[in-house]
Structure formats: C-alpha cells, structure tokens
PDB file of C-alpha atoms and ligand atoms in Angstrom:
ATOM      1  CA  UNK A   1      10.992  11.767   9.688  1.00  0.00           C
ATOM      2  CA  UNK A   2      10.811   8.000   9.332  1.00  0.00           C
ATOM      3  CA  UNK A   3       8.827   6.636   6.395  1.00  0.00           C
ATOM      4  CA  UNK A   4       8.137   3.113   5.237  1.00  0.00           C
ATOM      5  CA  UNK A   5       6.557   2.757   1.800  1.00  0.00           C
ATOM      6  CA  UNK A   6       5.067  -0.622   0.884  1.00  0.00           C
ATOM      7  CA  UNK A   7       7.753  -2.468   2.766  1.00  0.00           C
ATOM      8  CA  UNK A   8       7.896  -6.238   2.633  1.00  0.00           C
ATOM      9  CA  UNK A   9      10.486  -8.287   4.507  1.00  0.00           C
ATOM     10  CA  UNK A  10      10.914 -11.988   3.886  1.00  0.00           C
ATOM     11  CA  UNK A  11      13.445 -14.352   5.407  1.00  0.00           C
ATOM     12  CA  UNK A  12      14.055 -17.530   3.411  1.00  0.00           C
ATOM     13  CA  UNK A  13      10.789 -17.054   1.567  1.00  0.00           C
ATOM     14  CA  UNK A  14       8.776 -16.469   4.755  1.00  0.00           C
ATOM     15  CA  UNK A  15       7.070 -13.067   4.819  1.00  0.00           C
ATOM     16  CA  UNK A  16       7.480 -11.319   8.172  1.00  0.00           C
ATOM     17  CA  UNK A  17       6.268  -7.862   7.158  1.00  0.00           C
ATOM     18  CA  UNK A  18       3.809  -7.591   4.319  1.00  0.00           C
ATOM     19  CA  UNK A  19       3.542  -4.290   2.401  1.00  0.00           C
ATOM     20  CA  UNK A  20       3.781  -2.008   5.387  1.00  0.00           C
ATOM     21  CA  UNK A  21       3.447   1.746   5.015  1.00  0.00           C
ATOM     22  CA  UNK A  22       3.872   3.992   7.994  1.00  0.00           C
ATOM     23  CA  UNK A  23       5.319   7.324   9.057  1.00  0.00           C
ATOM     24  CA  UNK A  24       6.742   8.489  12.316  1.00  0.00           C
ATOM     25  CA  UNK A  25       6.830  12.271  12.641  1.00  0.00           C
ATOM     26  CA  UNK A  26       9.558  14.267  14.353  1.00  0.00           C
ATOM     27  CA  UNK A  27       9.037  14.292  18.099  1.00  0.00           C
ATOM     28  CA  UNK A  28       6.501  11.465  18.155  1.00  0.00           C
ATOM     29  CA  UNK A  29       6.517   8.782  20.863  1.00  0.00           C
ATOM     30  CA  UNK A  30       5.597   5.423  19.351  1.00  0.00           C
ATOM     31  CA  UNK A  31       5.291   2.046  21.011  1.00  0.00           C
ATOM     32  CA  UNK A  32       5.646  -1.076  18.892  1.00  0.00           C
ATOM     33  CA  UNK A  33       3.724  -3.919  20.447  1.00  0.00           C
ATOM     34  CA  UNK A  34       2.966  -7.440  19.281  1.00  0.00           C
ATOM     35  CA  UNK A  35       3.649 -11.058  20.050  1.00  0.00           C
ATOM     36  CA  UNK A  36       7.091 -12.525  20.053  1.00  0.00           C
ATOM     37  CA  UNK A  37       8.186 -13.132  16.471  1.00  0.00           C
ATOM     38  CA  UNK A  38       5.669 -10.642  15.059  1.00  0.00           C
ATOM     39  CA  UNK A  39       8.384  -8.401  13.596  1.00  0.00           C
ATOM     40  CA  UNK A  40       9.029  -5.548  16.048  1.00  0.00           C
ATOM     41  CA  UNK A  41      12.811  -5.882  16.022  1.00  0.00           C
ATOM     42  CA  UNK A  42      12.702  -6.331  12.265  1.00  0.00           C
ATOM     43  CA  UNK A  43      10.863  -3.012  11.946  1.00  0.00           C
ATOM     44  CA  UNK A  44      13.466  -1.275  14.091  1.00  0.00           C
ATOM     45  CA  UNK A  45      16.302  -2.856  12.095  1.00  0.00           C
ATOM     46  CA  UNK A  46      14.736  -1.485   8.932  1.00  0.00           C
ATOM     47  CA  UNK A  47      14.681   1.962  10.512  1.00  0.00           C
ATOM     48  CA  UNK A  48      18.375   1.958  11.391  1.00  0.00           C
ATOM     49  CA  UNK A  49      19.068   0.249   8.071  1.00  0.00           C
ATOM     50  CA  UNK A  50      20.640  -2.823   9.531  1.00  0.00           C
ATOM     51  CA  UNK A  51      18.273  -4.619   7.194  1.00  0.00           C
ATOM     52  CA  UNK A  52      17.266  -3.773   3.631  1.00  0.00           C
ATOM     53  CA  UNK A  53      13.617  -4.458   2.799  1.00  0.00           C
ATOM     54  CA  UNK A  54      12.908  -7.274   0.375  1.00  0.00           C
ATOM     55  CA  UNK A  55      10.551  -4.863  -1.385  1.00  0.00           C
ATOM     56  CA  UNK A  56       9.611  -1.240  -0.828  1.00  0.00           C
ATOM     57  CA  UNK A  57      11.503   1.716   0.579  1.00  0.00           C
ATOM     58  CA  UNK A  58      12.526   2.993   3.975  1.00  0.00           C
ATOM     59  CA  UNK A  59      13.365   6.678   4.285  1.00  0.00           C
ATOM     60  CA  UNK A  60      14.956   8.059   7.448  1.00  0.00           C
ATOM     61  CA  UNK A  61      15.745  11.759   7.314  1.00  0.00           C
ATOM     62  CA  UNK A  62      17.810  12.150   4.117  1.00  0.00           C
ATOM     63  CA  UNK A  63      18.662   8.440   3.820  1.00  0.00           C
ATOM     64  CA  UNK A  64      16.792   6.125   1.459  1.00  0.00           C
ATOM     65  CA  UNK A  65      17.171   2.350   1.743  1.00  0.00           C
ATOM     66  CA  UNK A  66      17.330   2.008  -2.039  1.00  0.00           C
ATOM     67  CA  UNK A  67      20.312   4.304  -2.376  1.00  0.00           C
ATOM     68  CA  UNK A  68      22.132   4.391   0.969  1.00  0.00           C
ATOM     69  CA  UNK A  69      25.778   3.362   0.802  1.00  0.00           C
ATOM     70  CA  UNK A  70      27.535   1.320   3.448  1.00  0.00           C
ATOM     71  CA  UNK A  71      29.844   4.222   4.262  1.00  0.00           C
ATOM     72  CA  UNK A  72      26.834   6.502   4.908  1.00  0.00           C
ATOM     73  CA  UNK A  73      25.321   4.222   7.516  1.00  0.00           C
ATOM     74  CA  UNK A  74      27.448   5.449  10.425  1.00  0.00           C
ATOM     75  CA  UNK A  75      26.081   8.934   9.725  1.00  0.00           C
ATOM     76  CA  UNK A  76      22.544   7.645   9.606  1.00  0.00           C
ATOM     77  CA  UNK A  77      23.138   5.969  12.977  1.00  0.00           C
ATOM     78  CA  UNK A  78      24.179   9.291  14.476  1.00  0.00           C
ATOM     79  CA  UNK A  79      20.862  10.704  13.375  1.00  0.00           C
ATOM     80  CA  UNK A  80      19.368   7.880  15.420  1.00  0.00           C
ATOM     81  CA  UNK A  81      20.176   6.783  18.928  1.00  0.00           C
ATOM     82  CA  UNK A  82      19.869   3.037  19.367  1.00  0.00           C
ATOM     83  CA  UNK A  83      19.126   1.273  22.646  1.00  0.00           C
ATOM     84  CA  UNK A  84      18.883  -2.494  23.154  1.00  0.00           C
ATOM     85  CA  UNK A  85      17.589  -4.719  25.896  1.00  0.00           C
ATOM     86  CA  UNK A  86      21.008  -6.182  26.633  1.00  0.00           C
ATOM     87  CA  UNK A  87      22.740  -2.780  27.011  1.00  0.00           C
ATOM     88  CA  UNK A  88      25.817  -3.541  24.886  1.00  0.00           C
ATOM     89  CA  UNK A  89      28.235  -1.427  26.862  1.00  0.00           C
ATOM     90  CA  UNK A  90      31.967  -1.881  26.420  1.00  0.00           C
ATOM     91  CA  UNK A  91      32.814  -3.797  29.587  1.00  0.00           C
ATOM     92  CA  UNK A  92      36.457  -2.685  29.694  1.00  0.00           C
ATOM     93  CA  UNK A  93      35.646   1.029  29.720  1.00  0.00           C
ATOM     94  CA  UNK A  94      34.222   3.290  32.383  1.00  0.00           C
ATOM     95  CA  UNK A  95      30.816   4.940  32.187  1.00  0.00           C
ATOM     96  CA  UNK A  96      32.512   8.158  31.086  1.00  0.00           C
ATOM     97  CA  UNK A  97      34.501   6.404  28.349  1.00  0.00           C
ATOM     98  CA  UNK A  98      31.494   4.477  27.083  1.00  0.00           C
ATOM     99  CA  UNK A  99      29.629   7.714  26.509  1.00  0.00           C
ATOM    100  CA  UNK A 100      32.702   9.546  25.187  1.00  0.00           C
ATOM    101  CA  UNK A 101      33.401   6.814  22.657  1.00  0.00           C
ATOM    102  CA  UNK A 102      30.391   7.794  20.565  1.00  0.00           C
ATOM    103  CA  UNK A 103      31.911  11.277  20.213  1.00  0.00           C
ATOM    104  CA  UNK A 104      35.491  10.149  19.556  1.00  0.00           C
ATOM    105  CA  UNK A 105      34.329   8.335  16.444  1.00  0.00           C
ATOM    106  CA  UNK A 106      32.829  11.574  15.113  1.00  0.00           C
ATOM    107  CA  UNK A 107      36.205  13.297  15.420  1.00  0.00           C
ATOM    108  CA  UNK A 108      35.061  15.734  18.119  1.00  0.00           C
ATOM    109  CA  UNK A 109      37.830  17.617  19.958  1.00  0.00           C
ATOM    110  CA  UNK A 110      39.018  16.742  23.464  1.00  0.00           C
ATOM    111  CA  UNK A 111      37.646  19.696  25.372  1.00  0.00           C
ATOM    112  CA  UNK A 112      34.383  19.558  23.519  1.00  0.00           C
ATOM    113  CA  UNK A 113      34.081  15.837  24.245  1.00  0.00           C
ATOM    114  CA  UNK A 114      34.607  16.374  27.957  1.00  0.00           C
ATOM    115  CA  UNK A 115      32.043  19.150  28.152  1.00  0.00           C
ATOM    116  CA  UNK A 116      29.425  17.211  26.237  1.00  0.00           C
ATOM    117  CA  UNK A 117      29.931  13.924  28.074  1.00  0.00           C
ATOM    118  CA  UNK A 118      29.711  15.570  31.484  1.00  0.00           C
ATOM    119  CA  UNK A 119      26.608  17.405  30.363  1.00  0.00           C
ATOM    120  CA  UNK A 120      24.969  14.215  29.048  1.00  0.00           C
ATOM    121  CA  UNK A 121      25.784  12.337  32.264  1.00  0.00           C
ATOM    122  CA  UNK A 122      24.401  15.159  34.386  1.00  0.00           C
ATOM    123  CA  UNK A 123      21.216  15.342  32.316  1.00  0.00           C
ATOM    124  CA  UNK A 124      20.507  11.718  33.043  1.00  0.00           C
ATOM    125  CA  UNK A 125      21.565  11.730  36.682  1.00  0.00           C
ATOM    126  CA  UNK A 126      24.764   9.717  36.224  1.00  0.00           C
ATOM    127  CA  UNK A 127      27.487  12.146  37.235  1.00  0.00           C
ATOM    128  CA  UNK A 128      28.299  10.245  40.422  1.00  0.00           C
ATOM    129  CA  UNK A 129      28.798   7.001  38.462  1.00  0.00           C
ATOM    130  CA  UNK A 130      31.109   8.373  35.782  1.00  0.00           C
ATOM    131  CA  UNK A 131      34.209   6.460  36.896  1.00  0.00           C
ATOM    132  CA  UNK A 132      32.491   3.125  37.459  1.00  0.00           C
ATOM    133  CA  UNK A 133      32.907   0.135  35.188  1.00  0.00           C
ATOM    134  CA  UNK A 134      29.795  -1.466  33.652  1.00  0.00           C
ATOM    135  CA  UNK A 135      30.013  -4.551  35.877  1.00  0.00           C
ATOM    136  CA  UNK A 136      29.701  -2.281  38.914  1.00  0.00           C
ATOM    137  CA  UNK A 137      26.322  -0.957  37.775  1.00  0.00           C
ATOM    138  CA  UNK A 138      22.762  -2.155  38.237  1.00  0.00           C
ATOM    139  CA  UNK A 139      20.664  -2.922  35.161  1.00  0.00           C
ATOM    140  CA  UNK A 140      18.804   0.373  35.427  1.00  0.00           C
ATOM    141  CA  UNK A 141      22.064   2.306  35.730  1.00  0.00           C
ATOM    142  CA  UNK A 142      23.487   0.484  32.721  1.00  0.00           C
ATOM    143  CA  UNK A 143      20.457   1.352  30.672  1.00  0.00           C
ATOM    144  CA  UNK A 144      20.839   5.014  31.660  1.00  0.00           C
ATOM    145  CA  UNK A 145      24.424   4.941  30.423  1.00  0.00           C
ATOM    146  CA  UNK A 146      23.258   3.425  27.148  1.00  0.00           C
ATOM    147  CA  UNK A 147      20.654   6.161  26.821  1.00  0.00           C
ATOM    148  CA  UNK A 148      23.231   8.874  27.569  1.00  0.00           C
ATOM    149  CA  UNK A 149      25.480   7.365  24.899  1.00  0.00           C
ATOM    150  CA  UNK A 150      22.602   7.175  22.417  1.00  0.00           C
ATOM    151  CA  UNK A 151      21.752  10.848  22.964  1.00  0.00           C
ATOM    152  CA  UNK A 152      25.247  12.285  22.848  1.00  0.00           C
ATOM    153  CA  UNK A 153      25.064  13.166  19.144  1.00  0.00           C
ATOM    154  CA  UNK A 154      21.603  14.762  19.498  1.00  0.00           C
ATOM    155  CA  UNK A 155      19.748  12.251  17.336  1.00  0.00           C
ATOM    156  CA  UNK A 156      16.352  13.146  15.919  1.00  0.00           C
ATOM    157  CA  UNK A 157      15.001   9.754  17.002  1.00  0.00           C
ATOM    158  CA  UNK A 158      15.830   7.224  19.650  1.00  0.00           C
ATOM    159  CA  UNK A 159      15.062   3.631  18.621  1.00  0.00           C
ATOM    160  CA  UNK A 160      14.726   1.290  21.559  1.00  0.00           C
ATOM    161  CA  UNK A 161      14.269  -2.474  21.342  1.00  0.00           C
ATOM    162  CA  UNK A 162      12.800  -3.653  24.646  1.00  0.00           C
ATOM    163  CA  UNK A 163      14.910  -1.246  26.686  1.00  0.00           C
ATOM    164  CA  UNK A 164      13.200  -2.394  29.869  1.00  0.00           C
ATOM    165  CA  UNK A 165      13.237  -6.099  29.013  1.00  0.00           C
ATOM    166  CA  UNK A 166      15.886  -6.946  31.621  1.00  0.00           C
ATOM    167  CA  UNK A 167      14.686  -4.583  34.338  1.00  0.00           C
ATOM    168  CA  UNK A 168      12.300  -4.975  37.265  1.00  0.00           C
ATOM    169  CA  UNK A 169       8.961  -3.116  37.116  1.00  0.00           C
ATOM    170  CA  UNK A 170      10.059  -0.156  39.263  1.00  0.00           C
ATOM    171  CA  UNK A 171      13.280   0.393  37.334  1.00  0.00           C
ATOM    172  CA  UNK A 172      11.413  -0.066  34.051  1.00  0.00           C
ATOM    173  CA  UNK A 173       9.059   2.697  34.999  1.00  0.00           C
ATOM    174  CA  UNK A 174      11.982   4.991  35.876  1.00  0.00           C
ATOM    175  CA  UNK A 175      13.532   4.331  32.459  1.00  0.00           C
ATOM    176  CA  UNK A 176      10.167   5.066  30.848  1.00  0.00           C
ATOM    177  CA  UNK A 177       9.928   8.354  32.694  1.00  0.00           C
ATOM    178  CA  UNK A 178      13.406   9.209  31.457  1.00  0.00           C
ATOM    179  CA  UNK A 179      12.435   8.395  27.860  1.00  0.00           C
ATOM    180  CA  UNK A 180       9.311  10.502  28.252  1.00  0.00           C
ATOM    181  CA  UNK A 181      11.401  13.415  29.465  1.00  0.00           C
ATOM    182  CA  UNK A 182      13.788  13.009  26.526  1.00  0.00           C
ATOM    183  CA  UNK A 183      10.780  12.990  24.229  1.00  0.00           C
ATOM    184  CA  UNK A 184       9.418  16.155  25.815  1.00  0.00           C
ATOM    185  CA  UNK A 185      12.709  17.836  24.962  1.00  0.00           C
ATOM    186  CA  UNK A 186      12.071  16.997  21.299  1.00  0.00           C
ATOM    187  CA  UNK A 187      13.625  13.627  20.470  1.00  0.00           C
ATOM    188  CA  UNK A 188      11.259  11.225  18.707  1.00  0.00           C
ATOM    189  CA  UNK A 189      11.103   7.742  20.225  1.00  0.00           C
ATOM    190  CA  UNK A 190      10.196   4.392  18.723  1.00  0.00           C
ATOM    191  CA  UNK A 191      10.194   1.672  21.324  1.00  0.00           C
ATOM    192  CA  UNK A 192       9.395  -2.032  20.981  1.00  0.00           C
ATOM    193  CA  UNK A 193       8.047  -3.600  24.128  1.00  0.00           C
ATOM    194  CA  UNK A 194       6.134  -6.574  25.511  1.00  0.00           C
ATOM    195  CA  UNK A 195       5.149  -4.593  28.539  1.00  0.00           C
ATOM    196  CA  UNK A 196       1.531  -3.573  28.023  1.00  0.00           C
ATOM    197  CA  UNK A 197       1.299  -2.338  31.588  1.00  0.00           C
ATOM    198  CA  UNK A 198       3.993   0.229  30.840  1.00  0.00           C
ATOM    199  CA  UNK A 199       2.354   1.224  27.557  1.00  0.00           C
ATOM    200  CA  UNK A 200      -0.944   1.672  29.315  1.00  0.00           C
ATOM    201  CA  UNK A 201       0.630   4.036  31.819  1.00  0.00           C
ATOM    202  CA  UNK A 202       2.275   6.237  29.194  1.00  0.00           C
ATOM    203  CA  UNK A 203       0.692   8.440  26.610  1.00  0.00           C
ATOM    204  CA  UNK A 204       1.886   7.543  23.189  1.00  0.00           C
ATOM    205  CA  UNK A 205       0.953   6.230  19.816  1.00  0.00           C
ATOM    206  CA  UNK A 206       0.666   2.462  19.814  1.00  0.00           C
ATOM    207  CA  UNK A 207       1.464   0.445  16.715  1.00  0.00           C
ATOM    208  CA  UNK A 208       0.597  -3.212  16.801  1.00  0.00           C
ATOM    209  CA  UNK A 209       2.514  -5.650  14.632  1.00  0.00           C
ATOM    210  CA  UNK A 210       0.409  -8.665  13.736  1.00  0.00           C
ATOM    211  CA  UNK A 211       0.320 -11.186  10.889  1.00  0.00           C
ATOM    212  CA  UNK A 212       2.737  -9.145   8.828  1.00  0.00           C
ATOM    213  CA  UNK A 213       0.749  -5.926   9.177  1.00  0.00           C
ATOM    214  CA  UNK A 214       1.178  -2.852  11.376  1.00  0.00           C
ATOM    215  CA  UNK A 215      -1.738  -0.762  12.593  1.00  0.00           C
ATOM    216  CA  UNK A 216      -2.548   1.930  15.138  1.00  0.00           C
ATOM    217  CA  UNK A 217      -4.421   0.633  18.179  1.00  0.00           C
ATOM    218  CA  UNK A 218      -5.995   2.111  21.296  1.00  0.00           C
ATOM    219  CA  UNK A 219      -5.541   0.256  24.563  1.00  0.00           C
ATOM    220  CA  UNK A 220      -8.614   0.145  26.757  1.00  0.00           C
TER     221      UNK A 220
HETATM  222  N1  ATP B   1      17.919 -12.817  10.265  1.00  0.00           N
HETATM  223  C1  ATP B   1      16.817 -13.571  10.252  1.00  0.00           C
HETATM  224  N2  ATP B   1      16.753 -14.715   9.539  1.00  0.00           N
HETATM  225  C2  ATP B   1      15.646 -15.472   9.497  1.00  0.00           C
HETATM  226  N3  ATP B   1      14.522 -15.185  10.164  1.00  0.00           N
HETATM  227  C3  ATP B   1      14.515 -14.067  10.912  1.00  0.00           C
HETATM  228  C4  ATP B   1      15.651 -13.207  11.004  1.00  0.00           C
HETATM  229  N4  ATP B   1      15.349 -12.166  11.810  1.00  0.00           N
HETATM  230  C5  ATP B   1      14.087 -12.382  12.213  1.00  0.00           C
HETATM  231  N5  ATP B   1      13.580 -13.505  11.679  1.00  0.00           N
HETATM  232  C6  ATP B   1      12.209 -14.016  11.882  1.00  0.00           C
HETATM  233  O1  ATP B   1      11.331 -12.946  11.653  1.00  0.00           O
HETATM  234  C7  ATP B   1      10.266 -12.966  12.592  1.00  0.00           C
HETATM  235  C8  ATP B   1      10.182 -11.640  13.313  1.00  0.00           C
HETATM  236  O2  ATP B   1      11.305 -11.505  14.163  1.00  0.00           O
HETATM  237  P1  ATP B   1      11.518 -10.267  15.114  1.00  0.00           P
HETATM  238  O3  ATP B   1      12.802 -10.473  15.786  1.00  0.00           O
HETATM  239  O4  ATP B   1      11.341  -9.034  14.329  1.00  0.00           O
HETATM  240  O5  ATP B   1      10.294 -10.420  16.115  1.00  0.00           O
HETATM  241  P2  ATP B   1       9.949  -9.582  17.426  1.00  0.00           P
HETATM  242  O6  ATP B   1       8.558  -9.069  17.261  1.00  0.00           O
HETATM  243  O7  ATP B   1      11.013  -8.588  17.676  1.00  0.00           O
HETATM  244  O8  ATP B   1       9.961 -10.715  18.542  1.00  0.00           O
HETATM  245  P3  ATP B   1      10.381 -10.591  20.091  1.00  0.00           P
HETATM  246  O9  ATP B   1       9.202  -9.973  20.759  1.00  0.00           O
HETATM  247  O10 ATP B   1      10.569 -12.018  20.491  1.00  0.00           O
HETATM  248  O11 ATP B   1      11.625  -9.774  20.182  1.00  0.00           O
HETATM  249  C9  ATP B   1      10.506 -14.161  13.491  1.00  0.00           C
HETATM  250  O12 ATP B   1       9.737 -15.224  12.998  1.00  0.00           O
HETATM  251  C10 ATP B   1      11.972 -14.449  13.310  1.00  0.00           C
HETATM  252  O13 ATP B   1      12.244 -15.793  13.471  1.00  0.00           O
HETATM  253 MG1   MG B   2      12.409  -8.347  19.185  1.00  0.00          MG
END
C-alpha cells in the first residue's frame, strides 16, 4: 500500500504539491500525467522516500516518512522497483551482472543468485542478451534489463518515471505491454508519463497532477 496524507512539498518556498492525499492499492496500475514541472517526478520521489514531504506523511508498506531512518531506506527500495527514463545501467557490467547486482547487495547466495537472475531474464525475454554490455543494447532492450533488475527482489510496486521517454512509439508500446503483464502477475505499478496516446491505449487509473493538486481523471 502507498498512502499520502495531506502532503505538501515546497522547494525554496514554492509549493509544488499542495496538501495531497491519495492511496495506491496493492496490484493497482496507476498513470501519473500532467504538464512538465507539474510534480510527477516529485510524487514518485516521495514514494521511494528520496524526498521527505515539507508537511504531511507518506506511508509505503511498513515505512513512514516521519519515522524512516536512512539505514532503512535500502530495504524500502527493495519493496519497490524503480525504473527511470535514462535507464541507469552500470555500463561496465554485462546484462547478467547488472541484474545480479541487485541481489548481491541483499546478501543472496551464489547459486540462488544465478537461478533467480536467469529466471528474471527469461521472464522478460532477455536470455539471449545476458552476456552483452549495455552499450551493445537498443533503448528498448536496456529498459527491459532495468525492469528485470527492478523486479528481481519481487517488489510490491514498480515505480516508473517516464520509462518510455527515450523510446520510439513501437518500442514504447512493447514496454507498456511488458509492464501490463507484470501488473497482471500482481505487482502494482505507478508510472509517470507524457504519452497520452499510450495511456489511452492501456486500462489503468489515471491521476492528473495540476496546480499542486492530484485528481483522478477519465480520458475520453
Ligand atoms: N530539488 C529541487 N529543487 C528545487 N525545485 C525543484 C526540485 N525538484 C523539482 N523542483 C521543481 O518542482 C516542480 C515539479 O518538478 P517535477 O520534476 O516533479 O515535475 P514533473 O511533473 O516530473 O516534470 P517533467 O514532466 O518535466 O518530468 C518543478 O517546478 C521543478 O522545477
Ligand atoms: Mg519528471
């Protein structure tokens, strides 16, 4: 569960989010839409607690923004998978090692790591690319690797900030289909996007961020 209670975020006295309350239930698929600068990334940062609200409370699973300690945040971020527009892969490691890294840091054992990484790569159709380096991949392939890495610890939610922002329309749609499939298997998804065409083609809850407020909208 993700809950925001009366959350306000201000930067240098400028209010970006103004007393927002919202909940995202387990297994929900939510699109965050809104103009550039409206606060979509800020909302996602609140959810993975990269940002503490100026006022109000964010609760994600058992973590509360008023009480969470720095050393707990890595655990929170395993409860969430995080995907960005610019991929953020480690360029000096193979596809396999990029995905495995997220397990190494949890102290998983060698054999277990291998089994889980191969499984995650297979699930997402990446087995044949496992020994490639990031600079040998297309944008869509890179984003699949990022998604495999984000899912490796079985997060309850995947948070995605414009995951298709650097991809062409066809590849974007493939990534969307993949996210939909992941959602069908039970992972909640919160995704910020500018791409209304994509939102229109998918079934999901749509939250619009506008003038500091967030509300549910229906696209016609
Ligand atoms: N660390 C920061 N310091 C100061 N201002 C910030 C900071 N982060 C965001 N802002 C401001 O907050 C507002 C919302 O930014 P945010 O990145 O959340 O927008 P966005 O909806 O994600 O935009 P985009 O669609 O361009 O990604 C913007 O006006 C931005 O300039
Ligand atoms: Mg943004």
